[in-house]
Amino acid sequence: MSANSRLTIAAHALAWIGLYQRQGHEVATSEQIAASANTNPVVIRRLLGELRRAGLVESRRGAGAGWSLARELGSITLLDVYEAVEPGPLFAMHRTTPDQGCVVGHGIQPAMRGIYQDIEETLRHELARVTLEKVLRDVLAAPRQPL
Amino acid sequence: MSANSRLTIAAHALAWIGLYQRQGHEVATSEQIAASANTNPVVIRRLLGELRRAGLVESRRGAGAGWSLARELGSITLLDVYEAVEPGPLFAMHRTTPDQGCVVGHGIQPAMRGIYQDIEETLRHELARVTLEKVLRDVLAAPRQPL
DNA sequence: GGCTGTCGTAACGATAATTGTTACGGCAGA
DNA sequence: TCTGCCGTAACAATTATCGTTACGACAGCC
């Protein structure tokens, strides 16, 4: 599985915005989040754009612009984020259709589709159990660097 | 998630070999399997090579060469295949280390690592519940093409 | 009304993984 | 010795992600 970090970065951004707002600020800028995640602001804006389309965050333009949460961290789950930023299914079928004249080639795709659906359903269930509130709690529970 | 079909093709190959052997044949060739999966024999050989390293199949060289199962279909699970052909973890961390001076940047990786471990453990458990015997059964249960 | 900071998005290159393909040496049975 | 297939290297094509630059649009503020 080509590992992509989209879910990780998106969770990072949401946790950052959530904590920042709890410290009294109204909006967070993509530049601030990018500095924390050590990446480019455009990468953050792209990801947050997808989260906005999913109704998880809001953006404000003009002067004093930036991003804010559209929902409480406790009501956002990793499944919400996953569905917002991950396009395709977990496992793919053959890229060319198998030989339909062969018994296995004919039955393999319906068989695997059913099996994959069950597995992905379980994955979604697990993702839905983790709220961004818990993510932020775990983040803050990380041991501080010893001096 | 960039969808890769490695697990699907590997399961296809195993089911094909298993059925072929039940029909009385000793070994299956990569060319036969490739014809069923509608791909190149080298792709099959590469995948089966990984399954061989995992102890799931055996290969014979020389004349009358080919592939055979090293274990019964009923004792091979999708988890065995998954571990044999999928290299990395399901979700990746940041490709560059986040800002350790930021509270979120410092705590995000340990937090996500723990969460991802739990989720992947559940995924493995689900994959382990499906044997290749069941895959073949589902394959054969697919409705035949109406004439 | 202009200035300024940030979003929104297009465009492009770099990188990496997967897949398909050709090629060729090596092995073992007939 | 001949033949069929494995085992593996090498390379191109395709695709996704990520980083980067650039620039127009927007809205508050002076």
mmCIF file of C-alpha atoms (C1' of nucleotides) in Angstrom:
data_model
loop_
_atom_site.group_PDB
_atom_site.id
_atom_site.type_symbol
_atom_site.label_atom_id
_atom_site.label_comp_id
_atom_site.label_asym_id
_atom_site.label_seq_id
_atom_site.Cartn_x
_atom_site.Cartn_y
_atom_site.Cartn_z
ATOM 1 C CA MET A 1 0.000 0.000 0.000
ATOM 2 C CA SER A 2 1.559 3.195 -1.004
ATOM 3 C CA ALA A 3 1.449 4.975 2.273
ATOM 4 C CA ASN A 4 -0.038 8.402 2.036
ATOM 5 C CA SER A 5 -0.002 10.865 4.857
ATOM 6 C CA ARG A 6 -3.182 12.714 3.975
ATOM 7 C CA LEU A 7 -5.172 11.428 6.941
ATOM 8 C CA THR A 8 -2.287 12.178 9.300
ATOM 9 C CA ILE A 9 -1.804 15.735 8.048
ATOM 10 C CA ALA A 10 -5.536 16.418 8.069
ATOM 11 C CA ALA A 11 -5.823 15.223 11.669
ATOM 12 C CA HIS A 12 -2.792 17.329 12.540
ATOM 13 C CA ALA A 13 -4.413 20.419 11.058
ATOM 14 C CA LEU A 14 -7.716 19.860 12.826
ATOM 15 C CA ALA A 15 -6.044 19.274 16.182
ATOM 16 C CA TRP A 16 -3.954 22.404 15.671
ATOM 17 C CA ILE A 17 -6.971 24.568 14.852
ATOM 18 C CA GLY A 18 -8.905 23.114 17.758
ATOM 19 C CA LEU A 19 -6.166 23.794 20.275
ATOM 20 C CA TYR A 20 -5.556 27.265 18.870
ATOM 21 C CA GLN A 21 -9.214 28.164 19.209
ATOM 22 C CA ARG A 22 -9.263 26.911 22.790
ATOM 23 C CA GLN A 23 -6.464 29.351 23.461
ATOM 24 C CA GLY A 24 -8.826 32.147 22.503
ATOM 25 C CA HIS A 25 -7.986 32.753 18.852
ATOM 26 C CA GLU A 26 -10.666 33.015 16.212
ATOM 27 C CA VAL A 27 -8.968 31.660 13.115
ATOM 28 C CA ALA A 28 -5.762 29.854 12.189
ATOM 29 C CA THR A 29 -3.830 30.493 8.993
ATOM 30 C CA SER A 30 -2.517 27.842 6.649
ATOM 31 C CA GLU A 31 0.954 29.239 7.214
ATOM 32 C CA GLN A 32 0.815 28.589 10.949
ATOM 33 C CA ILE A 33 -0.430 25.050 10.465
ATOM 34 C CA ALA A 34 2.136 24.409 7.747
ATOM 35 C CA ALA A 35 4.894 25.514 10.101
ATOM 36 C CA SER A 36 3.711 23.034 12.725
ATOM 37 C CA ALA A 37 3.430 20.206 10.201
ATOM 38 C CA ASN A 38 6.673 21.230 8.500
ATOM 39 C CA THR A 39 5.207 21.427 5.032
ATOM 40 C CA ASN A 40 3.994 23.964 2.498
ATOM 41 C CA PRO A 41 0.942 26.174 3.189
ATOM 42 C CA VAL A 42 -0.594 25.155 -0.133
ATOM 43 C CA VAL A 43 -0.613 21.533 0.962
ATOM 44 C CA ILE A 44 -2.560 22.570 4.039
ATOM 45 C CA ARG A 45 -4.963 24.741 2.063
ATOM 46 C CA ARG A 46 -5.661 21.874 -0.326
ATOM 47 C CA LEU A 47 -6.423 19.459 2.485
ATOM 48 C CA LEU A 48 -8.491 21.957 4.450
ATOM 49 C CA GLY A 49 -10.393 22.712 1.277
ATOM 50 C CA GLU A 50 -11.498 19.100 1.158
ATOM 51 C CA LEU A 51 -12.428 19.216 4.830
ATOM 52 C CA ARG A 52 -14.451 22.343 4.143
ATOM 53 C CA ARG A 53 -16.350 20.587 1.365
ATOM 54 C CA ALA A 54 -17.149 17.897 3.933
ATOM 55 C CA GLY A 55 -18.444 20.514 6.355
ATOM 56 C CA LEU A 56 -15.757 20.031 8.990
ATOM 57 C CA VAL A 57 -14.099 23.453 8.832
ATOM 58 C CA GLU A 58 -14.894 26.940 7.573
ATOM 59 C CA SER A 59 -12.666 29.493 5.936
ATOM 60 C CA ARG A 60 -12.795 33.258 6.070
ATOM 61 C CA ARG A 61 -11.300 35.436 3.380
ATOM 62 C CA GLY A 62 -10.058 38.993 3.266
ATOM 63 C CA ALA A 63 -8.007 40.601 6.016
ATOM 64 C CA GLY A 64 -7.875 38.605 9.246
ATOM 65 C CA ALA A 65 -8.661 35.547 7.182
ATOM 66 C CA GLY A 66 -8.057 31.944 8.164
ATOM 67 C CA TRP A 67 -9.648 28.670 9.163
ATOM 68 C CA SER A 68 -11.942 27.670 11.991
ATOM 69 C CA LEU A 69 -13.756 24.523 13.025
ATOM 70 C CA ALA A 70 -17.297 24.068 11.759
ATOM 71 C CA ARG A 71 -17.952 21.412 14.413
ATOM 72 C CA GLU A 72 -16.678 20.546 17.852
ATOM 73 C CA LEU A 73 -13.614 18.303 17.923
ATOM 74 C CA GLY A 74 -15.667 15.812 19.907
ATOM 75 C CA SER A 75 -18.172 15.421 17.077
ATOM 76 C CA ILE A 76 -15.596 14.875 14.328
ATOM 77 C CA THR A 77 -14.329 11.330 13.872
ATOM 78 C CA LEU A 78 -11.428 9.960 11.904
ATOM 79 C CA LEU A 79 -14.025 8.421 9.594
ATOM 80 C CA ASP A 80 -15.270 11.897 8.697
ATOM 81 C CA VAL A 81 -11.719 12.949 7.902
ATOM 82 C CA TYR A 82 -10.961 9.703 6.078
ATOM 83 C CA GLU A 83 -13.966 10.049 3.819
ATOM 84 C CA ALA A 84 -13.106 13.673 3.147
ATOM 85 C CA VAL A 85 -9.514 13.168 2.093
ATOM 86 C CA GLU A 86 -9.179 9.557 0.882
ATOM 87 C CA PRO A 87 -10.681 9.046 -2.542
ATOM 88 C CA GLY A 88 -10.677 5.389 -3.499
ATOM 89 C CA PRO A 89 -11.395 2.047 -1.903
ATOM 90 C CA LEU A 90 -8.802 0.325 0.275
ATOM 91 C CA PHE A 91 -8.141 -2.539 -2.148
ATOM 92 C CA ALA A 92 -8.470 -2.405 -5.909
ATOM 93 C CA MET A 93 -9.680 -4.955 -8.427
ATOM 94 C CA HIS A 94 -7.694 -6.030 -11.458
ATOM 95 C CA ARG A 95 -6.914 -3.082 -13.725
ATOM 96 C CA THR A 96 -7.997 -5.156 -16.723
ATOM 97 C CA THR A 97 -11.043 -7.415 -16.599
ATOM 98 C CA PRO A 98 -10.051 -11.062 -16.005
ATOM 99 C CA ASP A 99 -10.806 -13.799 -18.522
ATOM 100 C CA GLN A 100 -14.572 -14.270 -18.281
ATOM 101 C CA GLY A 101 -14.256 -17.657 -19.930
ATOM 102 C CA CYS A 102 -12.320 -18.957 -16.932
ATOM 103 C CA VAL A 103 -14.280 -20.002 -13.861
ATOM 104 C CA VAL A 104 -11.931 -18.177 -11.526
ATOM 105 C CA GLY A 105 -11.602 -15.167 -13.793
ATOM 106 C CA HIS A 106 -15.371 -14.940 -13.944
ATOM 107 C CA GLY A 107 -16.084 -15.257 -10.235
ATOM 108 C CA ILE A 108 -13.122 -13.558 -8.638
ATOM 109 C CA GLN A 109 -14.332 -9.985 -8.818
ATOM 110 C CA PRO A 110 -17.775 -10.488 -7.262
ATOM 111 C CA ALA A 111 -16.154 -12.664 -4.608
ATOM 112 C CA MET A 112 -13.469 -10.170 -3.673
ATOM 113 C CA ARG A 113 -15.890 -7.254 -3.829
ATOM 114 C CA GLY A 114 -18.066 -8.848 -1.192
ATOM 115 C CA ILE A 115 -15.129 -9.698 1.018
ATOM 116 C CA TYR A 116 -13.581 -6.256 0.686
ATOM 117 C CA GLN A 117 -16.860 -4.573 1.492
ATOM 118 C CA ASP A 118 -17.090 -6.402 4.806
ATOM 119 C CA ILE A 119 -13.509 -5.527 5.680
ATOM 120 C CA GLU A 120 -13.873 -1.880 4.780
ATOM 121 C CA GLU A 121 -17.043 -1.717 6.810
ATOM 122 C CA THR A 122 -15.093 -2.867 9.839
ATOM 123 C CA LEU A 123 -12.369 -0.335 9.096
ATOM 124 C CA ARG A 124 -14.906 2.465 8.910
ATOM 125 C CA HIS A 125 -16.399 1.351 12.178
ATOM 126 C CA GLU A 126 -13.010 1.552 13.846
ATOM 127 C CA LEU A 127 -12.275 4.954 12.348
ATOM 128 C CA ALA A 128 -15.643 6.202 13.565
ATOM 129 C CA ARG A 129 -14.737 5.281 17.133
ATOM 130 C CA VAL A 130 -11.904 7.814 17.282
ATOM 131 C CA THR A 131 -12.875 11.452 17.676
ATOM 132 C CA LEU A 132 -10.540 14.361 17.029
ATOM 133 C CA GLU A 133 -11.127 15.214 20.675
ATOM 134 C CA LYS A 134 -9.350 11.995 21.571
ATOM 135 C CA VAL A 135 -6.611 12.708 19.057
ATOM 136 C CA LEU A 136 -5.917 16.072 20.674
ATOM 137 C CA ARG A 137 -6.024 14.452 24.125
ATOM 138 C CA ASP A 138 -3.438 11.892 23.025
ATOM 139 C CA VAL A 139 -1.336 14.625 21.466
ATOM 140 C CA LEU A 140 -1.261 16.589 24.707
ATOM 141 C CA ALA A 141 -0.515 13.429 26.683
ATOM 142 C CA ALA A 142 2.764 12.862 24.819
ATOM 143 C CA PRO A 143 5.714 13.049 27.214
ATOM 144 C CA ARG A 144 7.565 16.322 27.130
ATOM 145 C CA GLN A 145 11.128 16.327 25.911
ATOM 146 C CA PRO A 146 13.545 15.948 28.829
ATOM 147 C CA LEU A 147 16.069 18.787 29.069
ATOM 148 C CA MET B 1 -5.226 5.451 -0.661
ATOM 149 C CA SER B 2 -3.634 4.657 -3.881
ATOM 150 C CA ALA B 3 -5.457 1.485 -4.746
ATOM 151 C CA ASN B 4 -3.178 -1.378 -5.582
ATOM 152 C CA SER B 5 -4.406 -4.697 -6.822
ATOM 153 C CA ARG B 6 -1.624 -6.836 -5.398
ATOM 154 C CA LEU B 7 -3.823 -8.543 -2.811
ATOM 155 C CA THR B 8 -6.525 -9.188 -5.393
ATOM 156 C CA ILE B 9 -4.158 -10.682 -7.957
ATOM 157 C CA ALA B 10 -2.422 -12.811 -5.327
ATOM 158 C CA ALA B 11 -5.747 -14.196 -4.127
ATOM 159 C CA HIS B 12 -6.727 -14.826 -7.730
ATOM 160 C CA ALA B 13 -3.536 -16.797 -8.337
ATOM 161 C CA LEU B 14 -3.927 -18.889 -5.198
ATOM 162 C CA ALA B 15 -7.544 -19.709 -5.944
ATOM 163 C CA TRP B 16 -6.602 -20.655 -9.497
ATOM 164 C CA ILE B 17 -3.798 -22.976 -8.395
ATOM 165 C CA GLY B 18 -6.018 -24.508 -5.735
ATOM 166 C CA LEU B 19 -8.839 -25.242 -8.155
ATOM 167 C CA TYR B 20 -6.443 -26.538 -10.786
ATOM 168 C CA GLN B 21 -4.884 -28.947 -8.334
ATOM 169 C CA ARG B 22 -8.313 -30.196 -7.262
ATOM 170 C CA GLN B 23 -8.884 -31.017 -10.900
ATOM 171 C CA GLY B 24 -5.960 -33.416 -10.688
ATOM 172 C CA HIS B 25 -3.088 -31.336 -12.005
ATOM 173 C CA GLU B 26 0.221 -31.169 -10.205
ATOM 174 C CA VAL B 27 1.467 -27.704 -11.033
ATOM 175 C CA ALA B 28 0.187 -24.532 -12.628
ATOM 176 C CA THR B 29 2.280 -22.249 -14.824
ATOM 177 C CA SER B 30 2.514 -18.499 -14.537
ATOM 178 C CA GLU B 31 1.308 -18.267 -18.093
ATOM 179 C CA GLN B 32 -1.948 -20.058 -17.321
ATOM 180 C CA ILE B 33 -2.603 -17.888 -14.300
ATOM 181 C CA ALA B 34 -1.688 -14.746 -16.210
ATOM 182 C CA ALA B 35 -4.189 -15.670 -18.904
ATOM 183 C CA SER B 36 -6.937 -15.994 -16.302
ATOM 184 C CA ALA B 37 -6.007 -12.716 -14.612
ATOM 185 C CA ASN B 38 -5.465 -11.017 -17.969
ATOM 186 C CA THR B 39 -2.000 -9.771 -17.183
ATOM 187 C CA ASN B 40 1.644 -10.568 -17.889
ATOM 188 C CA PRO B 41 3.243 -13.817 -16.625
ATOM 189 C CA VAL B 42 6.103 -11.866 -15.062
ATOM 190 C CA VAL B 43 3.641 -10.030 -12.852
ATOM 191 C CA ILE B 44 2.361 -13.386 -11.634
ATOM 192 C CA ARG B 45 5.850 -14.782 -11.102
ATOM 193 C CA ARG B 46 6.815 -11.747 -9.068
ATOM 194 C CA LEU B 47 3.797 -12.038 -6.821
ATOM 195 C CA LEU B 48 4.081 -15.809 -6.441
ATOM 196 C CA GLY B 49 7.742 -15.331 -5.584
ATOM 197 C CA GLU B 50 6.687 -13.250 -2.597
ATOM 198 C CA LEU B 51 4.122 -15.866 -1.626
ATOM 199 C CA ARG B 52 6.843 -18.506 -1.866
ATOM 200 C CA ARG B 53 9.073 -16.528 0.479
ATOM 201 C CA ALA B 54 6.129 -16.517 2.890
ATOM 202 C CA GLY B 55 5.804 -20.285 2.605
ATOM 203 C CA LEU B 56 2.403 -20.302 0.917
ATOM 204 C CA VAL B 57 3.388 -21.829 -2.435
ATOM 205 C CA GLU B 58 6.221 -23.833 -3.921
ATOM 206 C CA SER B 59 7.795 -23.656 -7.338
ATOM 207 C CA ARG B 60 9.374 -26.385 -9.404
ATOM 208 C CA ARG B 61 11.942 -25.692 -12.104
ATOM 209 C CA GLY B 62 13.086 -27.543 -15.162
ATOM 210 C CA ALA B 63 10.767 -29.317 -17.539
ATOM 211 C CA GLY B 64 7.218 -29.738 -16.271
ATOM 212 C CA ALA B 65 7.843 -26.789 -14.005
ATOM 213 C CA GLY B 66 5.212 -24.640 -12.317
ATOM 214 C CA TRP B 67 3.627 -23.646 -9.054
ATOM 215 C CA SER B 68 1.819 -25.614 -6.382
ATOM 216 C CA LEU B 69 0.308 -24.849 -3.002
ATOM 217 C CA ALA B 70 2.526 -25.362 0.031
ATOM 218 C CA ARG B 71 -0.519 -25.363 2.317
ATOM 219 C CA GLU B 72 -4.180 -26.212 2.051
ATOM 220 C CA LEU B 73 -6.430 -23.372 0.885
ATOM 221 C CA GLY B 74 -8.299 -23.717 4.148
ATOM 222 C CA SER B 75 -5.206 -22.910 6.186
ATOM 223 C CA ILE B 76 -4.223 -19.795 4.210
ATOM 224 C CA THR B 77 -5.900 -16.543 5.192
ATOM 225 C CA LEU B 78 -6.040 -13.191 3.491
ATOM 226 C CA LEU B 79 -3.831 -11.928 6.310
ATOM 227 C CA ASP B 80 -1.090 -14.342 5.231
ATOM 228 C CA VAL B 81 -1.372 -13.033 1.691
ATOM 229 C CA TYR B 82 -1.621 -9.416 2.806
ATOM 230 C CA GLU B 83 1.552 -9.658 4.875
ATOM 231 C CA ALA B 84 3.336 -11.390 2.018
ATOM 232 C CA VAL B 85 2.565 -8.835 -0.682
ATOM 233 C CA GLU B 86 1.851 -5.527 1.067
ATOM 234 C CA PRO B 87 4.988 -3.836 2.310
ATOM 235 C CA GLY B 88 4.183 -0.760 4.349
ATOM 236 C CA PRO B 89 1.700 0.306 6.992
ATOM 237 C CA LEU B 90 -1.811 1.346 6.054
ATOM 238 C CA PHE B 91 -1.370 5.011 6.988
ATOM 239 C CA ALA B 92 1.866 6.961 6.899
ATOM 240 C CA MET B 93 3.249 9.647 9.155
ATOM 241 C CA HIS B 94 4.482 13.044 7.934
ATOM 242 C CA ARG B 95 7.288 12.669 5.419
ATOM 243 C CA THR B 96 9.227 15.367 7.259
ATOM 244 C CA THR B 97 9.333 15.532 11.064
ATOM 245 C CA PRO B 98 6.872 18.103 12.410
ATOM 246 C CA ASP B 99 7.993 21.135 14.416
ATOM 247 C CA GLN B 100 9.054 19.670 17.751
ATOM 248 C CA GLY B 101 8.798 23.099 19.329
ATOM 249 C CA CYS B 102 5.039 23.067 18.745
ATOM 250 C CA VAL B 103 2.869 21.143 21.184
ATOM 251 C CA VAL B 104 0.858 19.551 18.412
ATOM 252 C CA GLY B 105 3.890 18.954 16.228
ATOM 253 C CA HIS B 106 5.586 17.240 19.114
ATOM 254 C CA GLY B 107 2.740 14.994 20.194
ATOM 255 C CA ILE B 108 1.009 14.175 16.910
ATOM 256 C CA GLN B 109 3.189 11.301 15.811
ATOM 257 C CA PRO B 110 3.066 9.237 19.018
ATOM 258 C CA ALA B 111 -0.675 9.888 19.176
ATOM 259 C CA MET B 112 -1.389 8.796 15.609
ATOM 260 C CA ARG B 113 0.961 5.856 15.859
ATOM 261 C CA GLY B 114 -1.016 4.453 18.759
ATOM 262 C CA ILE B 115 -4.344 5.044 17.047
ATOM 263 C CA TYR B 116 -3.177 3.533 13.773
ATOM 264 C CA GLN B 117 -1.807 0.469 15.524
ATOM 265 C CA ASP B 118 -5.205 -0.278 17.019
ATOM 266 C CA ILE B 119 -6.934 0.171 13.682
ATOM 267 C CA GLU B 120 -4.461 -1.974 11.774
ATOM 268 C CA GLU B 121 -4.797 -4.657 14.418
ATOM 269 C CA THR B 122 -8.519 -4.772 13.736
ATOM 270 C CA LEU B 123 -7.888 -4.899 10.000
ATOM 271 C CA ARG B 124 -5.515 -7.823 10.423
ATOM 272 C CA HIS B 125 -8.070 -9.601 12.541
ATOM 273 C CA GLU B 126 -10.666 -9.229 9.800
ATOM 274 C CA LEU B 127 -8.249 -10.384 7.105
ATOM 275 C CA ALA B 128 -7.372 -13.411 9.220
ATOM 276 C CA ARG B 129 -11.027 -14.448 9.297
ATOM 277 C CA VAL B 130 -11.151 -15.029 5.545
ATOM 278 C CA THR B 131 -9.494 -18.193 4.243
ATOM 279 C CA LEU B 132 -8.620 -18.805 0.630
ATOM 280 C CA GLU B 133 -10.977 -21.757 0.868
ATOM 281 C CA LYS B 134 -13.807 -19.282 1.386
ATOM 282 C CA VAL B 135 -12.522 -17.117 -1.447
ATOM 283 C CA LEU B 136 -12.641 -20.074 -3.832
ATOM 284 C CA ARG B 137 -16.084 -21.013 -2.537
ATOM 285 C CA ASP B 138 -17.325 -17.483 -3.226
ATOM 286 C CA VAL B 139 -15.698 -17.541 -6.644
ATOM 287 C CA LEU B 140 -17.501 -20.728 -7.591
ATOM 288 C CA ALA B 141 -20.759 -19.368 -6.197
ATOM 289 C CA ALA B 142 -20.787 -16.486 -8.676
ATOM 290 C CA PRO B 143 -23.797 -16.715 -10.988
ATOM 291 C CA ARG B 144 -23.017 -18.156 -14.383
ATOM 292 C CA GLN B 145 -23.407 -15.969 -17.393
ATOM 293 C CA PRO B 146 -26.891 -16.343 -18.903
ATOM 294 C CA LEU B 147 -26.812 -17.435 -22.525
ATOM 295 C "C1'" DG C 1 -10.234 54.234 -2.109
ATOM 296 C "C1'" DG C 2 -6.014 51.975 -1.719
ATOM 297 C "C1'" DC C 3 -3.190 48.657 1.171
ATOM 298 C "C1'" DT C 4 -2.432 44.363 3.060
ATOM 299 C "C1'" DG C 5 -2.753 39.631 4.384
ATOM 300 C "C1'" DT C 6 -4.717 35.382 3.309
ATOM 301 C "C1'" DC C 7 -7.492 32.281 0.738
ATOM 302 C "C1'" DG C 8 -8.345 29.578 -3.683
ATOM 303 C "C1'" DT C 9 -6.525 27.444 -7.363
ATOM 304 C "C1'" DA C 10 -3.838 26.553 -11.450
ATOM 305 C "C1'" DA C 11 0.451 24.863 -13.129
ATOM 306 C "C1'" DC C 12 4.627 22.404 -13.054
ATOM 307 C "C1'" DG C 13 8.349 19.380 -11.475
ATOM 308 C "C1'" DA C 14 10.158 15.792 -8.300
ATOM 309 C "C1'" DT C 15 9.502 11.579 -6.251
ATOM 310 C "C1'" DA C 16 7.847 7.052 -5.609
ATOM 311 C "C1'" DA C 17 4.967 2.833 -6.313
ATOM 312 C "C1'" DT C 18 2.768 -0.143 -9.352
ATOM 313 C "C1'" DT C 19 2.235 -2.375 -13.523
ATOM 314 C "C1'" DG C 20 3.460 -4.031 -18.082
ATOM 315 C "C1'" DT C 21 7.004 -5.606 -21.113
ATOM 316 C "C1'" DT C 22 11.302 -7.519 -23.093
ATOM 317 C "C1'" DA C 23 15.209 -10.109 -22.372
ATOM 318 C "C1'" DC C 24 18.087 -13.728 -20.874
ATOM 319 C "C1'" DG C 25 20.380 -17.079 -17.887
ATOM 320 C "C1'" DG C 26 19.455 -21.432 -15.278
ATOM 321 C "C1'" DC C 27 17.315 -25.532 -14.218
ATOM 322 C "C1'" DA C 28 15.536 -30.333 -14.924
ATOM 323 C "C1'" DG C 29 12.987 -33.747 -17.197
ATOM 324 C "C1'" DA C 30 12.240 -36.118 -21.767
ATOM 325 C "C1'" DT D 1 20.672 -32.200 -26.321
ATOM 326 C "C1'" DC D 2 16.265 -30.000 -26.514
ATOM 327 C "C1'" DT D 3 12.488 -27.819 -24.515
ATOM 328 C "C1'" DG D 4 9.534 -25.372 -21.307
ATOM 329 C "C1'" DC D 5 9.263 -22.615 -17.572
ATOM 330 C "C1'" DC D 6 11.222 -20.291 -13.601
ATOM 331 C "C1'" DG D 7 13.918 -16.255 -11.679
ATOM 332 C "C1'" DT D 8 15.319 -11.853 -12.164
ATOM 333 C "C1'" DA D 9 17.135 -7.672 -14.139
ATOM 334 C "C1'" DA D 10 16.051 -3.644 -16.702
ATOM 335 C "C1'" DC D 11 13.263 -0.160 -18.537
ATOM 336 C "C1'" DA D 12 9.030 2.448 -19.970
ATOM 337 C "C1'" DA D 13 4.322 3.940 -18.899
ATOM 338 C "C1'" DT D 14 1.099 5.264 -15.716
ATOM 339 C "C1'" DT D 15 -0.555 7.200 -11.589
ATOM 340 C "C1'" DA D 16 -0.715 9.507 -6.952
ATOM 341 C "C1'" DT D 17 1.315 12.381 -3.797
ATOM 342 C "C1'" DC D 18 3.870 16.165 -2.476
ATOM 343 C "C1'" DG D 19 6.393 20.491 -2.832
ATOM 344 C "C1'" DT D 20 6.721 24.885 -4.970
ATOM 345 C "C1'" DT D 21 5.735 29.207 -7.487
ATOM 346 C "C1'" DA D 22 2.476 32.254 -9.097
ATOM 347 C "C1'" DC D 23 -1.481 35.056 -9.266
ATOM 348 C "C1'" DG D 24 -6.249 36.559 -8.942
ATOM 349 C "C1'" DA D 25 -10.011 37.389 -5.401
ATOM 350 C "C1'" DC D 26 -11.658 38.901 -1.252
ATOM 351 C "C1'" DA D 27 -12.487 41.775 2.927
ATOM 352 C "C1'" DG D 28 -11.133 44.380 6.741
ATOM 353 C "C1'" DC D 29 -8.400 48.533 7.981
ATOM 354 C "C1'" DC D 30 -6.017 52.878 7.545
#
